[in-house]
Amino acid sequence: MKYNLSNIKKAKKILDKHDCVAIPTETVYGLAANAYSDKAVKKIFKLKRRPKNNPLIVHYYSLMELKKDCEIGVNFQKLYNKFSPGPITYILRLKKNSKISKKVTNKKETLAVRFPKHKVARKLLKLLDYPLAAPSANISTKISAVNSKHVEEDFGNKIKFILDGGNSVIGLESTIVSLVDRPKILRLGGLSNSEIKKVLKKNLRLELNPLQTSSPGQMKIHYSPGIPIRLNIKKPREDEAYLLLKKNIKFQKNVYYLSKNGDLKEAARNLYFTLRRIKKDKFKSIAIEKIKNIGLGKTINDRLLRASKFNG
Ligand code: TXA
Ligand code: MG
């Protein structure tokens, strides 16, 4: 998609005034504000109806800016060289003299940081003299937005401006890896764990249990389209939408596909989009076929499992 420089400048103007703007990223859209400003960050929490103890990810343009706020080590450097900018978020120790608003972290001593790859996001970050705190641009516990229309559906005119950057090409949130102690994955995401393992050459611990609160966004009910979801279904009911990983001519009625041939990257990109579509098509529930639990399939299954906890 071709970006529009005057829109990027408009976003900057609003952000400079300590207001929020929705921004495109390659994973999902973010609800962004100046991470150095208490006033701006407060607005994010309010708009999103997000609990204050759930810290935000901060988005940087380059390593130079990050180094002012966070301590970095060897593992970070390895991962950064390989995967950033891209769909990976690092949990790092904050520097004592960092300017990050205490509201971003809920006074924690660590910070979640990411370098988005999306052209429009990068262009914007480059123009700013502060990093952007940005959680996913959706109402808390609901499905993330993967285009500007979705953001509009969730927030209407409560947000001053939505910077359009087309559809998010990854379509799932970033993978979160904590580098505060021994590396561990806190959230499965758009980069698969095996890729991270290869670079660190170590076994990676997973800490995805919703009862452990080191990543509060991993709460049990999350990513919900707002209608019940049933998993691993071979035979859907007459009245439900049936979501398949790949096209299958055996099923004709009420069927949606995540990909043409079962490609998991394509399926990931289409997941939130399709769940929102099904809801719009007025189905009251969704049956989903079993999705292979490898690579990005693991992230897809993680999101679906959490979404399936919604039942009313
Ligand atoms: O792809 C993404 O990561 C998107 C785009 C917009 O960058 N952002 C995103 O943000 O998904 P959000 O706020 O929806 O999810 C951030 C997660 C939350 O689960 C939060 O609890 C966790 O990161 N988190 C933030 N700071 C943390 C910290 N210091 N330690 C552990 N987890 C943290
Ligand atoms: Mg989120």
GROMACS .gro file of N, CA and C in nm, residues 19 24 34 37 45 49 78 83 94 100-102 116 118 132 163 186 193 196 210 222 230-231 248 267 283 296-297 303:
model
   87
   19ASP      N    1  -0.245   1.335   2.248
   19ASP     CA    2  -0.368   1.260   2.219
   19ASP      C    3  -0.335   1.125   2.155
   24PRO      N    4  -0.126   0.167   1.201
   24PRO     CA    5  -0.114   0.032   1.145
   24PRO      C    6   0.019  -0.029   1.185
   34ASN      N    7   0.214   0.911   2.306
   34ASN     CA    8   0.348   0.943   2.353
   34ASN      C    9   0.382   0.866   2.482
   37SER      N   10   0.467   1.061   2.807
   37SER     CA   11   0.368   1.154   2.863
   37SER      C   12   0.262   1.083   2.947
   45PHE      N   13  -0.547   0.400   2.830
   45PHE     CA   14  -0.614   0.310   2.926
   45PHE      C   15  -0.764   0.338   2.929
   49ARG      N   16  -1.052   0.085   2.788
   49ARG     CA   17  -1.108   0.027   2.911
   49ARG      C   18  -1.016  -0.085   2.960
   78LYS      N   19   2.126  -1.055   1.971
   78LYS     CA   20   2.113  -1.163   1.872
   78LYS      C   21   1.974  -1.162   1.808
   83PHE      N   22   1.551  -1.047   1.394
   83PHE     CA   23   1.405  -1.035   1.379
   83PHE      C   24   1.346  -0.894   1.383
   94LEU      N   25   1.420  -0.170   3.262
   94LEU     CA   26   1.419  -0.025   3.239
   94LEU      C   27   1.542   0.039   3.302
  100ILE      N   28   1.029   0.695   3.027
  100ILE     CA   29   0.900   0.627   3.006
  100ILE      C   30   0.803   0.658   3.121
  101SER      N   31   0.682   0.696   3.087
  101SER     CA   32   0.581   0.727   3.189
  101SER      C   33   0.558   0.605   3.279
  102LYS      N   34   0.547   0.630   3.409
  102LYS     CA   35   0.524   0.520   3.504
  102LYS      C   36   0.390   0.452   3.477
  116PRO      N   37   0.824  -0.206   1.513
  116PRO     CA   38   0.734  -0.253   1.406
  116PRO      C   39   0.798  -0.237   1.268
  118HIS      N   40   0.606  -0.225   0.975
  118HIS     CA   41   0.514  -0.159   0.880
  118HIS      C   42   0.570  -0.022   0.838
  132LEU      N   43   0.635   0.533   2.099
  132LEU     CA   44   0.488   0.524   2.111
  132LEU      C   45   0.445   0.403   2.194
  163LEU      N   46  -0.486   0.621   1.144
  163LEU     CA   47  -0.391   0.628   1.032
  163LEU      C   48  -0.403   0.497   0.955
  186LEU      N   49   0.645  -1.537   2.673
  186LEU     CA   50   0.527  -1.504   2.754
  186LEU      C   51   0.399  -1.505   2.671
  193ASN      N   52   0.805  -1.994   1.786
  193ASN     CA   53   0.906  -2.017   1.890
  193ASN      C   54   1.032  -2.083   1.836
  196ILE      N   55   1.291  -1.852   1.718
  196ILE     CA   56   1.362  -1.784   1.827
  196ILE      C   57   1.465  -1.879   1.889
  210PRO      N   58  -0.238  -1.873   3.204
  210PRO     CA   59  -0.312  -1.751   3.232
  210PRO      C   60  -0.315  -1.714   3.380
  222HIS      N   61  -1.005  -1.390   2.618
  222HIS     CA   62  -0.938  -1.287   2.542
  222HIS      C   63  -0.965  -1.316   2.396
  230ARG      N   64  -1.671  -2.321   1.927
  230ARG     CA   65  -1.646  -2.460   1.964
  230ARG      C   66  -1.527  -2.510   1.882
  231LEU      N   67  -1.434  -2.579   1.949
  231LEU     CA   68  -1.310  -2.619   1.881
  231LEU      C   69  -1.310  -2.766   1.840
  248ASN      N   70  -1.257  -2.703   0.147
  248ASN     CA   71  -1.294  -2.844   0.140
  248ASN      C   72  -1.434  -2.851   0.080
  267ALA      N   73  -0.341  -1.844   0.692
  267ALA     CA   74  -0.448  -1.864   0.789
  267ALA      C   75  -0.437  -1.762   0.903
  283PHE      N   76  -2.405  -1.477   1.247
  283PHE     CA   77  -2.407  -1.609   1.309
  283PHE      C   78  -2.403  -1.594   1.460
  296LEU      N   79   0.296  -2.151   1.327
  296LEU     CA   80   0.195  -2.049   1.359
  296LEU      C   81   0.062  -2.111   1.400
  297GLY      N   82   0.044  -2.239   1.368
  297GLY     CA   83  -0.077  -2.311   1.413
  297GLY      C   84  -0.089  -2.306   1.565
  303ARG      N   85  -0.497  -1.854   2.047
  303ARG     CA   86  -0.600  -1.749   2.041
  303ARG      C   87  -0.740  -1.809   2.042
   0.00000   0.00000   0.00000
